[in-house]
CSV table of C-alpha atoms in Angstrom, one decimal:
chain,number,residue,atom,x,y,z
G,1,UNK,CA,0.0,0.0,0.0
G,2,UNK,CA,1.2,3.5,-0.9
G,3,UNK,CA,1.2,6.0,1.9
G,4,UNK,CA,0.9,9.8,1.4
G,5,UNK,CA,1.1,12.1,4.4
G,6,UNK,CA,0.4,15.8,4.5
G,7,UNK,CA,2.2,17.5,7.4
G,8,UNK,CA,0.3,20.7,8.2
G,9,UNK,CA,0.9,23.8,10.2
G,10,UNK,CA,-2.8,23.8,10.7
G,11,UNK,CA,-4.8,22.6,13.7
G,12,UNK,CA,-4.6,18.9,14.7
G,13,UNK,CA,-8.4,19.0,15.0
G,14,UNK,CA,-8.5,18.7,11.2
G,15,UNK,CA,-6.5,15.4,11.2
G,16,UNK,CA,-7.9,12.9,8.7
G,17,UNK,CA,-7.0,9.6,7.2
G,18,UNK,CA,-8.6,7.6,4.4
G,19,UNK,CA,-7.9,4.5,2.4
G,20,UNK,CA,-8.8,4.4,-1.2
G,21,UNK,CA,-7.9,2.6,-4.5
G,22,UNK,CA,-6.7,4.9,-7.2
G,23,UNK,CA,-5.8,3.5,-10.7
G,24,UNK,CA,-5.4,0.0,-9.2
G,25,UNK,CA,-3.1,1.1,-6.4
G,26,UNK,CA,-4.2,1.0,-2.8
G,27,UNK,CA,-3.5,4.3,-1.0
G,28,UNK,CA,-3.5,5.4,2.7
G,29,UNK,CA,-3.8,9.2,2.7
G,30,UNK,CA,-3.3,11.1,5.9
G,31,UNK,CA,-3.3,14.7,7.1
G,32,UNK,CA,-1.5,15.5,10.4
G,33,UNK,CA,-1.7,18.9,11.9
G,34,UNK,CA,1.0,20.4,14.1
G,35,UNK,CA,-1.0,23.3,15.6
G,36,UNK,CA,1.3,26.0,14.2
G,37,UNK,CA,4.3,24.5,16.1
G,38,UNK,CA,7.2,25.1,13.6
G,39,UNK,CA,9.6,22.8,15.5
G,40,UNK,CA,7.1,19.9,15.6
G,41,UNK,CA,6.3,20.6,11.9
G,42,UNK,CA,10.0,20.4,11.0
G,43,UNK,CA,10.6,17.3,13.2
G,44,UNK,CA,7.9,15.4,11.3
G,45,UNK,CA,9.6,15.8,8.0
G,46,UNK,CA,12.7,14.2,9.4
G,47,UNK,CA,10.7,11.5,11.1
G,48,UNK,CA,8.7,10.5,8.0
G,49,UNK,CA,11.6,10.8,5.4
G,50,UNK,CA,12.1,7.4,3.8
G,51,UNK,CA,9.1,5.9,5.5
G,52,UNK,CA,6.3,7.1,3.2
G,53,UNK,CA,5.8,7.5,-0.6
G,54,UNK,CA,5.2,11.3,-0.6
G,55,UNK,CA,4.9,14.1,1.9
G,56,UNK,CA,2.7,17.1,1.4
G,57,UNK,CA,3.3,20.6,2.9
G,58,UNK,CA,0.0,21.5,4.4
G,59,UNK,CA,-1.1,24.8,5.9
G,60,UNK,CA,1.8,26.5,4.2
G,61,UNK,CA,3.3,27.0,0.8
G,62,UNK,CA,6.8,26.4,-0.4
G,63,UNK,CA,6.2,28.4,-3.6
G,64,UNK,CA,4.3,31.5,-4.7
G,65,UNK,CA,4.1,32.0,-8.5
G,66,UNK,CA,3.5,35.0,-10.6
G,67,UNK,CA,3.6,34.6,-14.4
G,68,UNK,CA,6.6,32.5,-15.1
G,69,UNK,CA,8.4,33.4,-11.9
G,70,UNK,CA,8.4,31.2,-8.8
G,71,UNK,CA,9.4,32.5,-5.3
G,72,UNK,CA,10.1,30.1,-2.4
G,73,UNK,CA,9.4,30.8,1.2
G,74,UNK,CA,12.9,30.4,2.6
G,75,UNK,CA,11.7,29.1,6.0
G,76,UNK,CA,9.4,26.4,4.6
G,77,UNK,CA,11.8,25.4,1.8
G,78,UNK,CA,14.6,24.8,4.3
G,79,UNK,CA,12.3,22.5,6.3
G,80,UNK,CA,11.2,20.5,3.2
G,81,UNK,CA,14.8,20.1,2.1
G,82,UNK,CA,15.5,17.9,5.2
G,83,UNK,CA,13.8,15.1,3.4
G,84,UNK,CA,16.5,13.3,1.4
G,85,UNK,CA,14.5,10.2,0.3
G,86,UNK,CA,10.8,11.0,0.2
G,87,UNK,CA,9.6,13.5,-2.4
G,88,UNK,CA,8.0,16.6,-0.9
G,89,UNK,CA,5.2,18.6,-2.6
G,90,UNK,CA,3.2,21.7,-1.8
G,91,UNK,CA,0.5,21.5,-4.4
G,92,UNK,CA,2.2,23.8,-6.9
G,93,UNK,CA,2.0,21.2,-9.7
G,94,UNK,CA,-1.8,20.9,-9.3
G,95,UNK,CA,-2.3,24.6,-8.9
G,96,UNK,CA,-0.6,25.0,-12.3
G,97,UNK,CA,-2.7,22.2,-14.0
G,98,UNK,CA,-5.8,20.9,-12.1
G,99,UNK,CA,-7.0,24.2,-10.7
G,100,UNK,CA,-6.5,25.9,-14.1
G,101,UNK,CA,-8.4,23.1,-15.8
G,102,UNK,CA,-11.1,23.4,-13.2
G,103,UNK,CA,-11.9,27.0,-14.1
G,104,UNK,CA,-11.9,26.2,-17.9
G,105,UNK,CA,-14.1,23.1,-17.3
G,106,UNK,CA,-16.6,25.0,-15.1
G,107,UNK,CA,-16.9,27.6,-17.9
G,108,UNK,CA,-17.1,25.2,-20.8
G,109,UNK,CA,-19.8,23.1,-19.0
G,110,UNK,CA,-21.8,26.2,-18.1
G,111,UNK,CA,-21.6,25.4,-14.4
G,112,UNK,CA,-20.1,28.9,-13.8
G,113,UNK,CA,-20.3,31.4,-16.7
G,114,UNK,CA,-17.4,33.5,-15.7
G,115,UNK,CA,-18.2,36.2,-18.4
G,116,UNK,CA,-21.4,37.0,-16.4
G,117,UNK,CA,-19.9,36.7,-12.9
G,118,UNK,CA,-18.0,39.0,-10.5
G,119,UNK,CA,-15.2,37.1,-9.0
G,120,UNK,CA,-13.1,37.8,-5.8
G,121,UNK,CA,-9.9,35.7,-5.8
G,122,UNK,CA,-8.6,36.1,-2.3
G,123,UNK,CA,-5.0,35.5,-3.3
G,124,UNK,CA,-3.7,35.2,-6.9
G,125,UNK,CA,-0.1,34.4,-5.9
G,126,UNK,CA,-1.3,31.3,-4.0
G,127,UNK,CA,-3.7,30.0,-6.7
G,128,UNK,CA,-1.9,31.2,-9.8
G,129,UNK,CA,-3.5,28.6,-12.1
G,130,UNK,CA,-6.9,29.9,-11.2
G,131,UNK,CA,-5.7,33.5,-11.5
G,132,UNK,CA,-4.4,33.1,-15.0
G,133,UNK,CA,-7.5,31.2,-16.2
G,134,UNK,CA,-9.8,33.8,-14.6
G,135,UNK,CA,-7.8,36.6,-16.2
G,136,UNK,CA,-8.7,35.1,-19.6
G,137,UNK,CA,-12.3,34.2,-19.0
G,138,UNK,CA,-13.7,36.7,-16.6
G,139,UNK,CA,-13.9,40.5,-17.2
G,140,UNK,CA,-14.7,41.3,-13.6
G,141,UNK,CA,-12.1,39.8,-11.3
G,142,UNK,CA,-10.8,41.4,-8.1
G,143,UNK,CA,-7.5,39.9,-7.0
G,144,UNK,CA,-7.3,40.2,-3.2
G,145,UNK,CA,-3.6,40.0,-2.7
G,146,UNK,CA,-3.2,43.5,-1.3
G,147,UNK,CA,-6.3,43.3,0.8
G,148,UNK,CA,-5.8,39.9,2.5
G,149,UNK,CA,-2.1,39.5,2.1
G,150,UNK,CA,-1.0,43.0,3.3
G,151,UNK,CA,-4.1,44.6,4.6
G,152,UNK,CA,-4.5,47.5,2.1
G,153,UNK,CA,-8.1,48.2,1.1
G,154,UNK,CA,-7.2,48.3,-2.6
G,155,UNK,CA,-8.9,46.4,-5.4
G,156,UNK,CA,-6.5,44.9,-8.0
G,157,UNK,CA,-8.4,44.3,-11.2
G,158,UNK,CA,-5.7,43.3,-13.6
G,159,UNK,CA,-3.4,40.2,-13.4
G,160,UNK,CA,-0.7,42.3,-14.9
G,161,UNK,CA,-0.9,44.5,-11.8
G,162,UNK,CA,-0.6,41.4,-9.6
G,163,UNK,CA,2.5,40.5,-11.5
G,164,UNK,CA,4.0,44.0,-11.0
G,165,UNK,CA,3.2,44.0,-7.3
G,166,UNK,CA,4.5,40.5,-6.8
G,167,UNK,CA,7.7,41.2,-8.6
G,168,UNK,CA,8.4,44.1,-6.2
G,169,UNK,CA,7.2,42.4,-2.9
G,170,UNK,CA,7.7,38.6,-3.1
G,171,UNK,CA,11.5,38.7,-3.1
G,172,UNK,CA,11.2,40.3,0.3
G,173,UNK,CA,8.1,38.6,1.7
G,174,UNK,CA,9.3,35.1,1.0
G,175,UNK,CA,12.4,35.7,3.2
G,176,UNK,CA,10.3,36.6,6.2
G,177,UNK,CA,8.6,34.3,8.7
G,178,UNK,CA,5.7,32.4,7.0
G,179,UNK,CA,3.2,32.9,9.8
G,180,UNK,CA,3.3,36.7,9.2
G,181,UNK,CA,1.4,36.2,6.0
G,182,UNK,CA,-0.8,33.0,6.5
G,183,UNK,CA,-2.8,31.8,9.5
G,184,UNK,CA,-1.3,28.7,11.2
G,185,UNK,CA,-2.5,26.4,13.9
G,186,UNK,CA,-5.7,27.5,15.8
G,187,UNK,CA,-5.5,30.9,13.9
G,188,UNK,CA,-6.8,29.0,10.9
G,189,UNK,CA,-10.1,28.5,12.7
G,190,UNK,CA,-10.3,32.1,14.0
G,191,UNK,CA,-12.4,34.4,11.9
G,192,UNK,CA,-11.4,38.1,11.5
G,193,UNK,CA,-13.8,39.4,8.9
G,194,UNK,CA,-12.6,42.4,6.9
G,195,UNK,CA,-13.3,44.1,3.6
G,196,UNK,CA,-16.9,43.0,3.7
G,197,UNK,CA,-17.6,45.2,0.6
G,198,UNK,CA,-15.3,43.0,-1.5
G,199,UNK,CA,-17.3,39.9,-0.6
G,200,UNK,CA,-20.6,41.7,-1.1
G,201,UNK,CA,-19.6,42.9,-4.6
G,202,UNK,CA,-18.6,39.4,-5.7
G,203,UNK,CA,-20.9,36.6,-7.0
G,204,UNK,CA,-18.1,34.0,-6.9
G,205,UNK,CA,-15.5,33.8,-4.2
G,206,UNK,CA,-12.4,31.7,-5.1
G,207,UNK,CA,-9.2,30.7,-3.4
G,208,UNK,CA,-7.7,29.1,-0.3
G,209,UNK,CA,-10.3,27.8,2.1
G,210,UNK,CA,-8.7,29.2,5.2
G,211,UNK,CA,-8.2,32.7,3.6
G,212,UNK,CA,-11.9,32.8,2.5
G,213,UNK,CA,-13.3,31.6,5.8
G,214,UNK,CA,-11.0,33.8,7.9
G,215,UNK,CA,-11.9,37.0,6.2
G,216,UNK,CA,-15.5,36.3,5.1
G,217,UNK,CA,-18.4,38.2,6.5
G,218,UNK,CA,-21.1,36.4,8.5
G,219,UNK,CA,-23.5,36.4,5.5
G,220,UNK,CA,-22.8,35.6,1.9
G,221,UNK,CA,-26.2,35.0,0.5
G,222,UNK,CA,-26.3,33.3,-2.9
G,223,UNK,CA,-22.6,33.2,-3.4
G,224,UNK,CA,-20.6,30.4,-5.1
G,225,UNK,CA,-17.3,29.4,-3.4
G,226,UNK,CA,-14.6,27.7,-5.4
G,227,UNK,CA,-11.9,26.2,-3.2
G,228,UNK,CA,-10.1,23.0,-2.3
G,229,UNK,CA,-10.0,21.7,1.2
G,230,UNK,CA,-13.4,21.1,2.8
G,231,UNK,CA,-14.2,19.8,6.3
G,232,UNK,CA,-17.7,19.3,7.7
G,233,UNK,CA,-17.4,22.3,10.0
G,234,UNK,CA,-16.4,24.4,7.0
G,235,UNK,CA,-19.4,23.3,5.0
G,236,UNK,CA,-21.6,24.1,8.0
G,237,UNK,CA,-20.1,27.6,8.2
G,238,UNK,CA,-20.7,28.3,4.5
G,239,UNK,CA,-24.3,26.9,4.9
G,240,UNK,CA,-25.1,29.1,7.8
G,241,UNK,CA,-23.6,32.1,5.9
G,242,UNK,CA,-26.1,31.5,3.1
G,243,UNK,CA,-23.7,30.4,0.5
G,244,UNK,CA,-25.5,28.7,-2.4
G,245,UNK,CA,-22.9,26.2,-3.5
G,246,UNK,CA,-19.3,25.1,-3.0
G,247,UNK,CA,-17.2,23.8,-5.8
G,248,UNK,CA,-14.0,21.9,-5.0
G,249,UNK,CA,-11.1,21.2,-7.3
G,250,UNK,CA,-10.1,18.0,-5.5
G,251,UNK,CA,-12.2,14.8,-5.2
G,252,UNK,CA,-14.4,14.0,-2.3
G,253,UNK,CA,-13.1,11.2,-0.1
G,254,UNK,CA,-15.1,10.1,3.0
G,255,UNK,CA,-17.4,13.0,2.6
G,256,UNK,CA,-14.7,15.7,2.7
G,257,UNK,CA,-11.8,16.8,0.4
G,258,UNK,CA,-8.1,16.8,1.0
G,259,UNK,CA,-5.9,19.7,0.1
G,260,UNK,CA,-4.1,20.2,-3.2
G,261,UNK,CA,-0.8,19.2,-1.7
G,262,UNK,CA,-2.2,15.8,-0.6
G,263,UNK,CA,-3.6,15.0,-4.0
G,264,UNK,CA,-0.3,16.1,-5.7
G,265,UNK,CA,1.4,13.6,-3.4
G,266,UNK,CA,-0.9,10.9,-4.8
G,267,UNK,CA,0.1,11.9,-8.3
G,268,UNK,CA,3.8,11.8,-7.4
G,269,UNK,CA,3.4,8.4,-5.7
G,270,UNK,CA,1.6,7.0,-8.7
G,271,UNK,CA,4.3,8.1,-11.1
G,272,UNK,CA,7.2,7.1,-8.9
G,273,UNK,CA,9.1,10.2,-9.8
G,274,UNK,CA,10.6,13.2,-8.0
G,275,UNK,CA,8.5,16.3,-8.3
G,276,UNK,CA,11.3,18.2,-10.1
G,277,UNK,CA,11.3,15.5,-12.8
G,278,UNK,CA,7.6,15.9,-13.6
G,279,UNK,CA,6.5,18.0,-16.6
G,280,UNK,CA,3.2,19.7,-17.2
G,281,UNK,CA,2.4,16.9,-19.6
G,282,UNK,CA,3.0,14.3,-16.8
G,283,UNK,CA,0.4,16.0,-14.6
G,284,UNK,CA,-2.1,16.5,-17.4
G,285,UNK,CA,-1.8,12.9,-18.6
G,286,UNK,CA,-2.2,11.5,-15.1
G,287,UNK,CA,-5.2,13.8,-14.4
G,288,UNK,CA,-6.8,12.6,-17.6
G,289,UNK,CA,-6.5,9.0,-16.3
G,290,UNK,CA,-7.8,10.0,-12.9
G,291,UNK,CA,-10.7,11.7,-14.4
G,292,UNK,CA,-11.1,14.1,-11.5
G,293,UNK,CA,-13.9,16.6,-12.1
G,294,UNK,CA,-14.9,19.6,-10.1
G,295,UNK,CA,-17.4,18.7,-7.3
G,296,UNK,CA,-20.4,20.9,-7.0
G,297,UNK,CA,-22.0,20.8,-3.6
G,298,UNK,CA,-25.3,22.7,-3.5
G,299,UNK,CA,-25.9,23.6,0.2
G,300,UNK,CA,-29.1,25.7,0.0
G,301,UNK,CA,-32.4,24.1,-0.9
G,302,UNK,CA,-33.4,27.0,-3.0
G,303,UNK,CA,-30.6,26.4,-5.6
């Protein structure tokens, strides 16, 4: 049996494990939270190196991407490099391929007609595949990087502006402690709503689950959420807020969805290659075999 483990900086309350057969291979998939404890997070990479088939970086990113440029969070990259045998992934490969395909598929199938929607993407540098696809398909996108990443109440409406801001800021940001820019541990469950007007203006809210939930207002009547990781308590929150439907990019397993890094670990384990050896074609060919489709969860009876 292949074993894929996501080591997360998030809360241990979200731990999950699931066994499933994928393309004829039996998988044990696990998510283990370290409650924002960076020392424990680091120790688990050393502990699991050589003992599992792939390790995912959860509750954190190694890379942020703008256009063709990729910037690594120095602190997280240093921890990941402790693994000498087991491949480590952070979901970048699927953000480039699966999440981009998800936006195109939703548009082509008419599930979400982006030309008619107003989209708030809470962070473009984190979901760059989505950002690039949305910039092509949707004339009304607000990229929330300045609002939710830095706290400035400024709408960014062009992806070219995201690229300019990122080129100036990411070389500095990625050298600073990761927790300054992304909630870790219990903070992932703590809500600090802000920029309500940005959520109110949007008909579709896309991006990282924790970012959306952390900053969302109490009510989001009729909105569509496009995200990746779903737990039952997250679904309950969106339902109580009046959200109409949630669309996930990763498949449902045991009634919930794992994060992008976990599913990228599955792809790497299936192919038996190091992440740096994989091409875009490798990902796309494997995704075609897996036949993963966006999951649409309608959570209000009126929809």
